[in-house]
PDB file of C-alpha atoms in Angstrom:
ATOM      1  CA  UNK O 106      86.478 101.474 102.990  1.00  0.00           C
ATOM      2  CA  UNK O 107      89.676  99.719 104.584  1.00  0.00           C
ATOM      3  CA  UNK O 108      91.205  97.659 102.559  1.00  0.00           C
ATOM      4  CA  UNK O 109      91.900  93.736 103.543  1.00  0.00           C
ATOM      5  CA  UNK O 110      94.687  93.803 100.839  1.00  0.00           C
ATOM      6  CA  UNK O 111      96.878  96.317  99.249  1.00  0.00           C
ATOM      7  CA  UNK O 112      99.102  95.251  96.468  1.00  0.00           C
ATOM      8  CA  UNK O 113     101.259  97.696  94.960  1.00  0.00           C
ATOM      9  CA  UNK O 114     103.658  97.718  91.939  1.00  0.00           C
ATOM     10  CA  UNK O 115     104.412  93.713  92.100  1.00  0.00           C
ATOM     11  CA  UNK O 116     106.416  91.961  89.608  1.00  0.00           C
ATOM     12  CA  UNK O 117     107.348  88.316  89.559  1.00  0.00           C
ATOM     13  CA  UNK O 118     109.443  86.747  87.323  1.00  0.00           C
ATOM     14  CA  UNK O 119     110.108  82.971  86.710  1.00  0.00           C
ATOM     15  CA  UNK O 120     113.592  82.472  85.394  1.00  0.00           C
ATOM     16  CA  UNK O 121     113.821  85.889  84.076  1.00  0.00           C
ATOM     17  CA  UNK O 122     110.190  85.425  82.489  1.00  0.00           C
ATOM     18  CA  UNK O 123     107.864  88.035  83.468  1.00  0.00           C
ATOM     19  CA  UNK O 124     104.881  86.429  85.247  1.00  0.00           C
ATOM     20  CA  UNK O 125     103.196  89.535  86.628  1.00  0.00           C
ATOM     21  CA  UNK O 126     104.472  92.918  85.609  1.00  0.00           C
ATOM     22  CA  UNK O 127     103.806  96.308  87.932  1.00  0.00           C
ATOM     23  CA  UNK O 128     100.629  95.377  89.824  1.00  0.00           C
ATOM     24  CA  UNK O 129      98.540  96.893  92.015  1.00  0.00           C
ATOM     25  CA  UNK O 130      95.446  96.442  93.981  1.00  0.00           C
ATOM     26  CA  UNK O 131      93.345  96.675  96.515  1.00  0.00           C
ATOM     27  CA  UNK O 132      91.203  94.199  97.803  1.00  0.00           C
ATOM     28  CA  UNK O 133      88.193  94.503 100.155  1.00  0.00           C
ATOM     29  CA  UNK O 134      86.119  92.806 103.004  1.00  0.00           C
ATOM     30  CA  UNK O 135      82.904  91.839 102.799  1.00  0.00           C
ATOM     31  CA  UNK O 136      83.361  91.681  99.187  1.00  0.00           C
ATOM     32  CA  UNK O 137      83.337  88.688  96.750  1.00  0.00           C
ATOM     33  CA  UNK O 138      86.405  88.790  94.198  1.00  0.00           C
ATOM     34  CA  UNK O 139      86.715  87.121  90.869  1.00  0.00           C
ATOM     35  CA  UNK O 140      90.189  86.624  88.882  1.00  0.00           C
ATOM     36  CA  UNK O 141      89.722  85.987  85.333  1.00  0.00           C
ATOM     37  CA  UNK O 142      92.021  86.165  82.304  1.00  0.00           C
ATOM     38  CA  UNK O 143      93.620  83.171  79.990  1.00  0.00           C
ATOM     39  CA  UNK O 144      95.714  80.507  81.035  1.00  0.00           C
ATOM     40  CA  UNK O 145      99.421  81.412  81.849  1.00  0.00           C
ATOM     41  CA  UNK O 146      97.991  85.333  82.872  1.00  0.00           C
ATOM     42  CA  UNK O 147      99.919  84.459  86.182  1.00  0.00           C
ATOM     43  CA  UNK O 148      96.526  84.008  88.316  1.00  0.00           C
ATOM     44  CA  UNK O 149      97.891  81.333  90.404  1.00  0.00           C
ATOM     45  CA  UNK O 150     101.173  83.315  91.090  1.00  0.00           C
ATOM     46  CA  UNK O 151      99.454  85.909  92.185  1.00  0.00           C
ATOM     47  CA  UNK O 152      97.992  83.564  94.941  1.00  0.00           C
ATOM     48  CA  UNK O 153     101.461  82.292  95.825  1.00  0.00           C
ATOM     49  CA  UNK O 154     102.400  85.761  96.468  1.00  0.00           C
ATOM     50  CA  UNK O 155      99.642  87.233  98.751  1.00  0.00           C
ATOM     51  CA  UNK O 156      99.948  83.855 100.724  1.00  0.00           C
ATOM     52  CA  UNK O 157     103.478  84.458 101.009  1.00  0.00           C
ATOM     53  CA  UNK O 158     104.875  81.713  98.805  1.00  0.00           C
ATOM     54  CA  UNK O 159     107.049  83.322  96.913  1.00  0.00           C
ATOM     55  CA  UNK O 160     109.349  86.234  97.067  1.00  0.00           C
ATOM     56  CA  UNK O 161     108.436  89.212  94.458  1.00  0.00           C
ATOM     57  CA  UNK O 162     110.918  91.144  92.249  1.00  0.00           C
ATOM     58  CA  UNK O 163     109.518  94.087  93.043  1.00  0.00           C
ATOM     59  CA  UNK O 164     106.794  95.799  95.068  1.00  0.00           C
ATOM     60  CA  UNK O 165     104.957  95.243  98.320  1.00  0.00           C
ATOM     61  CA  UNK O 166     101.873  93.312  99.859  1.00  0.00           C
ATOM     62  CA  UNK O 167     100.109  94.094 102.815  1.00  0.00           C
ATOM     63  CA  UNK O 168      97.209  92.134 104.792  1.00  0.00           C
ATOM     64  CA  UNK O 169      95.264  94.046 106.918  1.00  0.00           C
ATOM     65  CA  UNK O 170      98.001  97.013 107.060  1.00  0.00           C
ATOM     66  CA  UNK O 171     100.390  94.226 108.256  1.00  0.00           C
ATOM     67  CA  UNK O 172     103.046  91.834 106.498  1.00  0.00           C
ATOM     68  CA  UNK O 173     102.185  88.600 104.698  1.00  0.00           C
ATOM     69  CA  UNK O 174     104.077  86.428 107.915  1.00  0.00           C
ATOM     70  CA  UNK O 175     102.890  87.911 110.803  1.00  0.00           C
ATOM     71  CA  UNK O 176      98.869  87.208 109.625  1.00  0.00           C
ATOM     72  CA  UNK O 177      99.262  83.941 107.488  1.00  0.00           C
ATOM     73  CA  UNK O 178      96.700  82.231 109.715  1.00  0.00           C
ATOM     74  CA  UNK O 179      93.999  84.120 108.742  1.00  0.00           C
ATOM     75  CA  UNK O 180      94.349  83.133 105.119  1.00  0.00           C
ATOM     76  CA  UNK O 181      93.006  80.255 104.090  1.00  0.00           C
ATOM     77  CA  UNK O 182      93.643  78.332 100.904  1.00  0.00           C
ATOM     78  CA  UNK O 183      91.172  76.099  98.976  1.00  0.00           C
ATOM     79  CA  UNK O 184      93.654  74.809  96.009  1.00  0.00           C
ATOM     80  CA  UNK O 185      92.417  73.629  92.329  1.00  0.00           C
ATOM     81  CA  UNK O 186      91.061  69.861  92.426  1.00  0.00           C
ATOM     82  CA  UNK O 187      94.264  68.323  90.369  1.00  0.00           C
ATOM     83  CA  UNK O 188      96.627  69.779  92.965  1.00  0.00           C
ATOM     84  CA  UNK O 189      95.108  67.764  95.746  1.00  0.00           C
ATOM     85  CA  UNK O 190      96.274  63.763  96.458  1.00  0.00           C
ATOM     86  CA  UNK O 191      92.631  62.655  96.908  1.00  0.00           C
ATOM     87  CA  UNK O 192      94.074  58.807  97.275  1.00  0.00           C
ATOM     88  CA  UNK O 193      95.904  60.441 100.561  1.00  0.00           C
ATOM     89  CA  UNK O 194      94.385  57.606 103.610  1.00  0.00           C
ATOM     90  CA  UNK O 195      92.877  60.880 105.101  1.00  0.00           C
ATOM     91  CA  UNK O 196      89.433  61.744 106.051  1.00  0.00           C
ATOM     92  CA  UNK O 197      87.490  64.457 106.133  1.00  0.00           C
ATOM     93  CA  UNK O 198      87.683  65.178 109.724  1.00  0.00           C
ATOM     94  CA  UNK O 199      91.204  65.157 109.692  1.00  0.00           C
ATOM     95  CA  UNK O 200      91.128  67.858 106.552  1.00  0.00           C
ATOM     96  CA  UNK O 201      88.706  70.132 108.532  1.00  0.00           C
ATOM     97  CA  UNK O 202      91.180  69.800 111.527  1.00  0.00           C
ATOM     98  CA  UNK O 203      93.564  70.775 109.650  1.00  0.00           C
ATOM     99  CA  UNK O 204      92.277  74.237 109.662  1.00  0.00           C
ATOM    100  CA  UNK O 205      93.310  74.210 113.409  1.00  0.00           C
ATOM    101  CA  UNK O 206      97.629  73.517 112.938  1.00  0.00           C
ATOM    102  CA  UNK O 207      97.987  77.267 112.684  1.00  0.00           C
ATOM    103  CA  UNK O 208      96.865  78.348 115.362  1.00  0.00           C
ATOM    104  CA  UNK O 209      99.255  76.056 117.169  1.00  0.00           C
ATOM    105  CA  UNK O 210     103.014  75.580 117.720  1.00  0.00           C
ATOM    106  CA  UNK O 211     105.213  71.904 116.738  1.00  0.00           C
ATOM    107  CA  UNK O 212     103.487  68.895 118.373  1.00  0.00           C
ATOM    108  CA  UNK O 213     100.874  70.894 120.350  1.00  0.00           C
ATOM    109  CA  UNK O 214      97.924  68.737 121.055  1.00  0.00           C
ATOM    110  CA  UNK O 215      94.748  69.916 119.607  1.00  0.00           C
ATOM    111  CA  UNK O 216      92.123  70.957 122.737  1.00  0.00           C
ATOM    112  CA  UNK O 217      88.136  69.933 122.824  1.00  0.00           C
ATOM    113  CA  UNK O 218      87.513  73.152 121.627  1.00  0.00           C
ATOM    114  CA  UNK O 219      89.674  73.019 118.136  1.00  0.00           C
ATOM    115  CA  UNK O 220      87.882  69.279 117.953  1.00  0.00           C
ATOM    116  CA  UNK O 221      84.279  71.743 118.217  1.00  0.00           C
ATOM    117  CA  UNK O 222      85.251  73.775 116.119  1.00  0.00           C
ATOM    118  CA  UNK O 223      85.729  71.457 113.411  1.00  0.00           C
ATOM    119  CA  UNK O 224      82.541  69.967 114.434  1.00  0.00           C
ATOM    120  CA  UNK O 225      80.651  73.297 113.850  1.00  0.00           C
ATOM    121  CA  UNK O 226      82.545  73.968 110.216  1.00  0.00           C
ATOM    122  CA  UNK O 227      81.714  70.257 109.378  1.00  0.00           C
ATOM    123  CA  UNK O 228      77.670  70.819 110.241  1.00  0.00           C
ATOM    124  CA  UNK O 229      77.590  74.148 108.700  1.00  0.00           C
ATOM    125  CA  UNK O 230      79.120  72.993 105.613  1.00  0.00           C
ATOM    126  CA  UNK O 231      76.539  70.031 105.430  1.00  0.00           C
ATOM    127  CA  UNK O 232      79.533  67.353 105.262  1.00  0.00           C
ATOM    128  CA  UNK O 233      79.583  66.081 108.884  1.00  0.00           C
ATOM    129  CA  UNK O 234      77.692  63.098 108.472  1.00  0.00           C
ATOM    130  CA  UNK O 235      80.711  62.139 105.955  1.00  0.00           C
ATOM    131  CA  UNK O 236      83.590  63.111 108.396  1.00  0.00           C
ATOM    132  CA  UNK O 237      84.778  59.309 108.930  1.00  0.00           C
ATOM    133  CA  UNK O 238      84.855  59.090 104.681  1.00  0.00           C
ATOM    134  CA  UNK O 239      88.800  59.189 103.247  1.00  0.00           C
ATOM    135  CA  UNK O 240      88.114  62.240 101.188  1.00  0.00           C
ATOM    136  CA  UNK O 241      88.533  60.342  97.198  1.00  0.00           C
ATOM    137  CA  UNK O 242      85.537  58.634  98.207  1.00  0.00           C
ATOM    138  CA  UNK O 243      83.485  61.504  98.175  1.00  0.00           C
ATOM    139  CA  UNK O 244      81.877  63.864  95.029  1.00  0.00           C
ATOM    140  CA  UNK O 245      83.712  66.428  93.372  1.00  0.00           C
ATOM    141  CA  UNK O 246      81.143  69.695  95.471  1.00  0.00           C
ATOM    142  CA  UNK O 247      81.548  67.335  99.107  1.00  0.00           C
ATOM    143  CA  UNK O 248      85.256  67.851  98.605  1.00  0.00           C
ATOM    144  CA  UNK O 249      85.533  71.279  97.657  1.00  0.00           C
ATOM    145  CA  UNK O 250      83.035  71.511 100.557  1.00  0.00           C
ATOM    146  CA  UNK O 251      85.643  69.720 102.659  1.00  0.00           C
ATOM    147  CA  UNK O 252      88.313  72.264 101.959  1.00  0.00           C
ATOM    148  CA  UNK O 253      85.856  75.412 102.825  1.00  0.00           C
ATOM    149  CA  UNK O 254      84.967  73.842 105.905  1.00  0.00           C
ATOM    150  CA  UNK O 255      88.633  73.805 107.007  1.00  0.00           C
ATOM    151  CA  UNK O 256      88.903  77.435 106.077  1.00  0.00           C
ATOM    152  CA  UNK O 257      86.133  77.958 108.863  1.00  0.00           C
ATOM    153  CA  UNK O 258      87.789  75.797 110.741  1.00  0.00           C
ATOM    154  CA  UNK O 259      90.683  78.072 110.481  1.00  0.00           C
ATOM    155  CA  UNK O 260      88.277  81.127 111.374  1.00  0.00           C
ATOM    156  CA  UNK O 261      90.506  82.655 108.439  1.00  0.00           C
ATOM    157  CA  UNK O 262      89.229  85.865 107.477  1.00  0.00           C
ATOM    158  CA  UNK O 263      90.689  85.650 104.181  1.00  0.00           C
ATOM    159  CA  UNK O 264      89.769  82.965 101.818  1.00  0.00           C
ATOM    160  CA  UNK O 265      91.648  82.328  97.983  1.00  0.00           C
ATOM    161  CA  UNK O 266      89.711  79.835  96.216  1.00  0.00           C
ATOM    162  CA  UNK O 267      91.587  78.482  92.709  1.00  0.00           C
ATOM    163  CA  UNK O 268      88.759  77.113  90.044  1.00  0.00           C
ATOM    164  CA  UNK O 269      86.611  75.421  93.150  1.00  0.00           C
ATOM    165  CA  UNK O 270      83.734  74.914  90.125  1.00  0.00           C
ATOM    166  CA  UNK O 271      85.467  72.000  88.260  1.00  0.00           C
ATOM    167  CA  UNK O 272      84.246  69.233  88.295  1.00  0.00           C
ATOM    168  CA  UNK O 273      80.911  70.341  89.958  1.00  0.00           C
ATOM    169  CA  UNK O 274      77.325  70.282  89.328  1.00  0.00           C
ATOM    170  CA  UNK O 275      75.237  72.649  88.984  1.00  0.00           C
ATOM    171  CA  UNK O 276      73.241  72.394  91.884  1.00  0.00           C
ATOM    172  CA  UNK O 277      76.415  72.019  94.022  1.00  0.00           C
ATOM    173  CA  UNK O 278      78.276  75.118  92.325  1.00  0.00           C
ATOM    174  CA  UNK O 279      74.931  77.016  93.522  1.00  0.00           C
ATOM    175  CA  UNK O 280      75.003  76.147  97.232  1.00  0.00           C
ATOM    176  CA  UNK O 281      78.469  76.796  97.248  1.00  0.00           C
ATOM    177  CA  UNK O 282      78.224  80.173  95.967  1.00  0.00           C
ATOM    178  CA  UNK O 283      76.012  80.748  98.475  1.00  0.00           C
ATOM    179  CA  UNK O 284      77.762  79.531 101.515  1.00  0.00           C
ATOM    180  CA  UNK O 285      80.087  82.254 100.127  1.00  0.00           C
ATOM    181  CA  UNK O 286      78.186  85.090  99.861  1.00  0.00           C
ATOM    182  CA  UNK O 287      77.667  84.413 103.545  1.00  0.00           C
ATOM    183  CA  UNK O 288      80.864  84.455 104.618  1.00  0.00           C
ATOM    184  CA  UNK O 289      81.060  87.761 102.871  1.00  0.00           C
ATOM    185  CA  UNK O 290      78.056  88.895 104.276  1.00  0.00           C
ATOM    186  CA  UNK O 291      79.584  88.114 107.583  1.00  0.00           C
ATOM    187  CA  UNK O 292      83.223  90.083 106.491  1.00  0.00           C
ATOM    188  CA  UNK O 293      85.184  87.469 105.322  1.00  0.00           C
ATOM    189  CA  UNK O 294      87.257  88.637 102.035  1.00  0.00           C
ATOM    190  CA  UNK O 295      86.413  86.004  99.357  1.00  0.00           C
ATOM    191  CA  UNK O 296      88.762  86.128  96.429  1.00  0.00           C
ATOM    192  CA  UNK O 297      88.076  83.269  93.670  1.00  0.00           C
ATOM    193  CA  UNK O 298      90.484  81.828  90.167  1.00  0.00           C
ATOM    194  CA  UNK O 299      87.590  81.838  87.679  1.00  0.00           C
ATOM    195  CA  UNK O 300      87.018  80.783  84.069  1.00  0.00           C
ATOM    196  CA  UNK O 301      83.147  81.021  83.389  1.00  0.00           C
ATOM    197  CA  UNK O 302      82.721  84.223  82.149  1.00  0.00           C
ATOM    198  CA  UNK O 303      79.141  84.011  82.178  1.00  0.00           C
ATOM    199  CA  UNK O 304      78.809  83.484  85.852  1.00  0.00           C
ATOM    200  CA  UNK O 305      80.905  86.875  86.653  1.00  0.00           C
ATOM    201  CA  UNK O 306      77.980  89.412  87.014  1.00  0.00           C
ATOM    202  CA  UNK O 307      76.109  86.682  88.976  1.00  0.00           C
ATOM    203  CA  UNK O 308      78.614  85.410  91.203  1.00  0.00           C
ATOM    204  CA  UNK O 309      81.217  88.332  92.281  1.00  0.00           C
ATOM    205  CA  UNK O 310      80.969  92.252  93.468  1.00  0.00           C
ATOM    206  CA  UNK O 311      83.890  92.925  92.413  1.00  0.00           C
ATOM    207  CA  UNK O 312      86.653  91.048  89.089  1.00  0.00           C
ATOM    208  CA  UNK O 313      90.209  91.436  88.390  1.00  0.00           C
ATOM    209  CA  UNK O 314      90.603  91.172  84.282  1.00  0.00           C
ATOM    210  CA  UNK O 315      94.353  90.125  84.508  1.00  0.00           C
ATOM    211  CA  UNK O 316      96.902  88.960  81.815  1.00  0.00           C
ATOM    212  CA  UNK O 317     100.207  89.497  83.335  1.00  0.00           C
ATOM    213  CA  UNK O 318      99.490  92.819  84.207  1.00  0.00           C
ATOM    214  CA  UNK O 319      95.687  94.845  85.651  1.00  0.00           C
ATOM    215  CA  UNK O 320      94.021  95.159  82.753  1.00  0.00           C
ATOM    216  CA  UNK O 321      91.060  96.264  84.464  1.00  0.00           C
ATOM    217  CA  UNK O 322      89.537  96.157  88.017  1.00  0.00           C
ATOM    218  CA  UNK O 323      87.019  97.025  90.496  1.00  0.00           C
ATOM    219  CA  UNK O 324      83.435  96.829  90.893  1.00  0.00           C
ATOM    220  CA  UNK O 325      82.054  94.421  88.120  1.00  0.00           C
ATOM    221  CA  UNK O 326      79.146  96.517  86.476  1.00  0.00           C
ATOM    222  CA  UNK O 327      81.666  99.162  85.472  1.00  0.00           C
ATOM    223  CA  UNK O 328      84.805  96.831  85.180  1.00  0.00           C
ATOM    224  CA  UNK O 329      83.424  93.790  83.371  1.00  0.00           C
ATOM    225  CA  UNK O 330      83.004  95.376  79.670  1.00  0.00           C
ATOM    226  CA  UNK O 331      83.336  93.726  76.240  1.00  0.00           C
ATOM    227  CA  UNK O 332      86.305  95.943  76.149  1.00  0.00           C
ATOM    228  CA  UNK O 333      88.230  94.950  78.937  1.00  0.00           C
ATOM    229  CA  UNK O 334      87.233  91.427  78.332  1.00  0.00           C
ATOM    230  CA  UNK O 335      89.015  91.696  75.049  1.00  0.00           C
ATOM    231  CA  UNK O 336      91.694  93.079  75.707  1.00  0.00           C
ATOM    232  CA  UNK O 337      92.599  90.689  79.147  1.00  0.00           C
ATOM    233  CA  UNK O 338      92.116  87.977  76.136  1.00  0.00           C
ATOM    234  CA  UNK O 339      94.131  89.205  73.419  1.00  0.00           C
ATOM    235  CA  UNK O 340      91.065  89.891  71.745  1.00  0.00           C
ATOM    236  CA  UNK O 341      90.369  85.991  71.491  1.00  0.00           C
ATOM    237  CA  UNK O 342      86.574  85.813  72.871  1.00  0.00           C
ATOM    238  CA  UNK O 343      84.506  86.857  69.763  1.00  0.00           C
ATOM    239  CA  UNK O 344      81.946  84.535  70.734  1.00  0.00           C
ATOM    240  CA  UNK O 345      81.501  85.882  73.889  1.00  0.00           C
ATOM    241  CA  UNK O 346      78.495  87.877  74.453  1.00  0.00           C
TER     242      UNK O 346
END
């Protein structure tokens, strides 16, 4: 299978600090990918440096065979729920729009069709009959929804999600998972930040165990093992089962 993204021997470091040591990967379409491992395992800076955000030690990214820069709009971001300004006087139709700006140059005017096509990501998403709402005004799963629907509105074919769970019911973490599986049923590469263990063999095909460096990875019924788990950990989870 061709892979969406190829990662080889990355290493970032924060003011000389090793973040992520000598990593490599490969990710895949029409796959859903989970990143788990403990806080400061550098999950987040690996996002910042497949979208591009920061410059690597060491090491190479590709997307779709091609740099970072020349496919950026067909990644799409859907950031953690503290790192968002949700008293910004913005409403959801002008987040799903959003989706549209790269896709066009400084002070273009967005066309009918970029309007439709939020329109379409709004109703698909369930969230249209909110789209006049400033976006702190709505519940934690209509605002992750929000930020997916932008994605589509992108038409990325690469979506990172970081923790989109917190702060979500139960019911709403359910019909999100399954708007995703869609998208991956359609192609789309899903990869997802992730902290409920429990949910792995549920929710992804395929988990990165990561603490710094790969501890493990690939397809989760042979990657996901007490072992790996406990060693991406530092051994820490005895109570997990």
């Amino acid at each position: 299978m061709e892979t969406t993204i190829s990662i080889k021997s990355l290493s970032v470091s924060y003011e000389e600090k090793i973040v992520l040591k000598d990593v490599n990967l490969s990710i895949f379409p029409g796959r859903i990918t989970g990143i788990v491992g403990p806080n400061g395992a550098g999950k987040s800076t690996l996002y910042k440096a497949i979208l591009g955000l920061l410059e690597p030690n060491t090491g190479s990214i590709s997307i779709q065979g091609r740099k970072v820069h020349d496919v950026r709009k067909k990644m799409a971001y859907v950031p953690q729920k503290d790192g968002v300004n949700w008293q910004f006087p913005t409403t959801v139709y002008d987040v799903v729009l959003m989706g549209r700006f790269p896709h066009k140059r400084i002070f273009q005017i967005l066309s009918s069709e970029d309007h439709q096509i939020a329109v379409d990501a709004m109703h698909s998403l369930g969230i249209h009959e909110f789209r006049n709402r400033q976006i702190g005004a709505l519940s934690g799963g209509q605002q992750q929804r929000v930020f997916i629907a932008r994605a589509l509105c992108q038409q990325a074919d690469i979506i990172l999600l970081d923790e989109p769970f917190v702060g979500v019911d139960v019911k709403t973490e359910q019909q999100i998972i399954q708007i995703l599986k869609n998208l991956s049923d359609e192609g789309k590469t899903i990869m997802m930040i992730h902290h409920d263990l429990t949910k792995v063999r549920t929710y992804f095909d395929d988990i990165i165990l990561l603490n710094k460096e790969i501890i493990a990875d690939g397809p989760v019924e042979s990657t996901f093992t007490k072992a790996n788990i406990s060693e991406a950990f530092n051994g820490k989870l005895t109570l997990f089962s």
